[in-house]
Amino acid sequence: MEVPLLDLKAQYKSIKNEIDEAVFRVIESQHFILGPEVEQLETSLCQYLGCKHAIGVSSGTDALLVALMALDIQPGDEVIVPDYSFFATAGVVARLHAVPVFVDIDPVTFNIDSAKIRSKITKKTKAIMPVHLFGQSAAMTEVMAIAKEFNLKVVEDAAQAIGTQYKDGRKVGTIGDIGCFSFFPSKNLGAFGDAGLVTTNDDILAEKLQILRVHGAKPKYYHKYIGGNFRIDALQAAVLNVKLKYLDQWSAKRRENATLFTKLFIEAGLAEEEGKMAFDKKNKVLLPKAVYKNSGHPNHHIYNQYVIRIEKRDELKKHLLENGVGCEVYYPVPLHKQECFEYLRAEQNEFANSNSAASQSLALPIYPELCKESVEKLRNILQGLC
Ligand SMILES: *Cc1c(COP(=O)(O)O)cnc(C)c1O
């Protein structure tokens, strides 16, 4: 049997009636852009995330872009980003003709190494964009302290982390000035197309974000700012309104699967424990660690991805794919090495951890509907690796 990296059909099947009904409701109404479904989604997400304002937008990328626009990031301004993330985190900075300044990551969490931020701050620095990669919070206490000291804005890229709790219990995306989320189908809360969200507790920023979403106009046809079409569709909102109810139970299932996988690797003799930093005879595989597991908050990690590290990564990837197990490399090239960022001339020797993550990391199937047989298949493959 085949084990895909993600099985969205299984999820749809489990809630098909509700989803179909919601979609047809929108079709019957012929109200496709913004409107009541979107308002309901925004209200529910404010409540779920524990923030004052939630504004639906067209994608996670547009969420990041409109957030930087609302904070008035100008050409030449510098924005600090982790060197290891999906491209959009840095792409939106460069699109505003601002300068993404890359910082190496912490090898255990894959998130920005807060101890390396300070040395990157200059007079031009305006903001820090921590990413809560793979569904685990970045070190927000440290990031917020640095931001306060240097009077910088904080935009959280929570695209992979909806529902994730920081160690103090707050949901990520509500800690900095603006939080950005993606509802790309493969995220934990996935739409049936592109969609995203920005959150803030600041009334003035919220109003500006709302105006920027509709070309910067308020009232209509009177343009206060140069905005864009950053609107979310009603169809996407209707789907998300159904799915949001299940999000926590899906994330719990992903955590269960993560615990199970960790056990499988240890039983197969490939690793001793989670979060080991160095390869040796007893640790051929480095397992992901939920660093806030003992915080007492259930959503300390939502495992948008379960990412292991292994020296012969490309061999394992090939082996898994040949045996019908989906897997993927997030991400094969660190941001500072992307061709489009050559002009930034980043110091090549400052990124030891993101470089090794890019050559060693491999994401395995962790989706909530993963069945017993799939897990057994993985167990057999792992045992064969010793
Ligand atoms: C998915 C993702 C985005 C972009 O979201 P889209 O909805 O695909 O535009 C941004 N940042 C990170 C870290 C992501 O994983």
mmCIF file of C-alpha atoms and ligand atoms in Angstrom, residues 59-61 64 85-86 88-89 131 133 157 159-160 182-184 187 194-195 331, ligand 1:
data_model
loop_
_atom_site.group_PDB
_atom_site.id
_atom_site.type_symbol
_atom_site.label_atom_id
_atom_site.label_comp_id
_atom_site.label_asym_id
_atom_site.label_seq_id
_atom_site.Cartn_x
_atom_site.Cartn_y
_atom_site.Cartn_z
ATOM 1 C CA SER A 59 -3.077 33.873 1.072
ATOM 2 C CA GLY A 60 -0.371 33.435 3.681
ATOM 3 C CA THR A 61 2.050 35.265 1.430
ATOM 4 C CA LEU A 64 2.934 38.712 5.271
ATOM 5 C CA SER A 85 11.852 29.028 5.989
ATOM 6 C CA PHE A 86 9.474 28.920 3.073
ATOM 7 C CA ALA A 88 7.616 33.869 1.127
ATOM 8 C CA THR A 89 9.009 34.976 4.494
ATOM 9 C CA VAL A 131 8.689 31.923 11.804
ATOM 10 C CA LEU A 133 8.418 26.502 11.626
ATOM 11 C CA ASP A 157 4.959 34.092 10.347
ATOM 12 C CA ALA A 159 1.661 30.039 8.450
ATOM 13 C CA GLN A 160 2.497 26.541 9.717
ATOM 14 C CA SER A 182 -1.888 30.537 5.731
ATOM 15 C CA PHE A 183 -4.826 28.314 4.831
ATOM 16 C CA PHE A 184 -2.989 26.720 1.912
ATOM 17 C CA LYS A 187 -1.494 23.558 6.322
ATOM 18 C CA ASP A 194 -5.513 29.937 -1.418
ATOM 19 C CA ALA A 195 -6.455 31.895 1.690
ATOM 20 C CA TYR A 331 13.742 23.075 2.555
HETATM 21 C C1 LIG B 1 2.882 28.285 3.537
HETATM 22 C C2 LIG B 1 3.787 29.315 4.068
HETATM 23 C C3 LIG B 1 3.712 30.661 3.684
HETATM 24 C C4 LIG B 1 2.858 31.143 2.541
HETATM 25 O O1 LIG B 1 1.547 30.823 2.597
HETATM 26 P P1 LIG B 1 0.675 30.748 1.232
HETATM 27 O O2 LIG B 1 -0.721 30.663 1.744
HETATM 28 O O3 LIG B 1 1.106 29.523 0.513
HETATM 29 O O4 LIG B 1 0.909 31.982 0.465
HETATM 30 C C5 LIG B 1 4.525 31.571 4.315
HETATM 31 N N1 LIG B 1 5.396 31.197 5.259
HETATM 32 C C6 LIG B 1 5.530 29.913 5.646
HETATM 33 C C7 LIG B 1 6.497 29.571 6.718
HETATM 34 C C8 LIG B 1 4.732 28.935 5.048
HETATM 35 O O5 LIG B 1 4.880 27.661 5.414
#
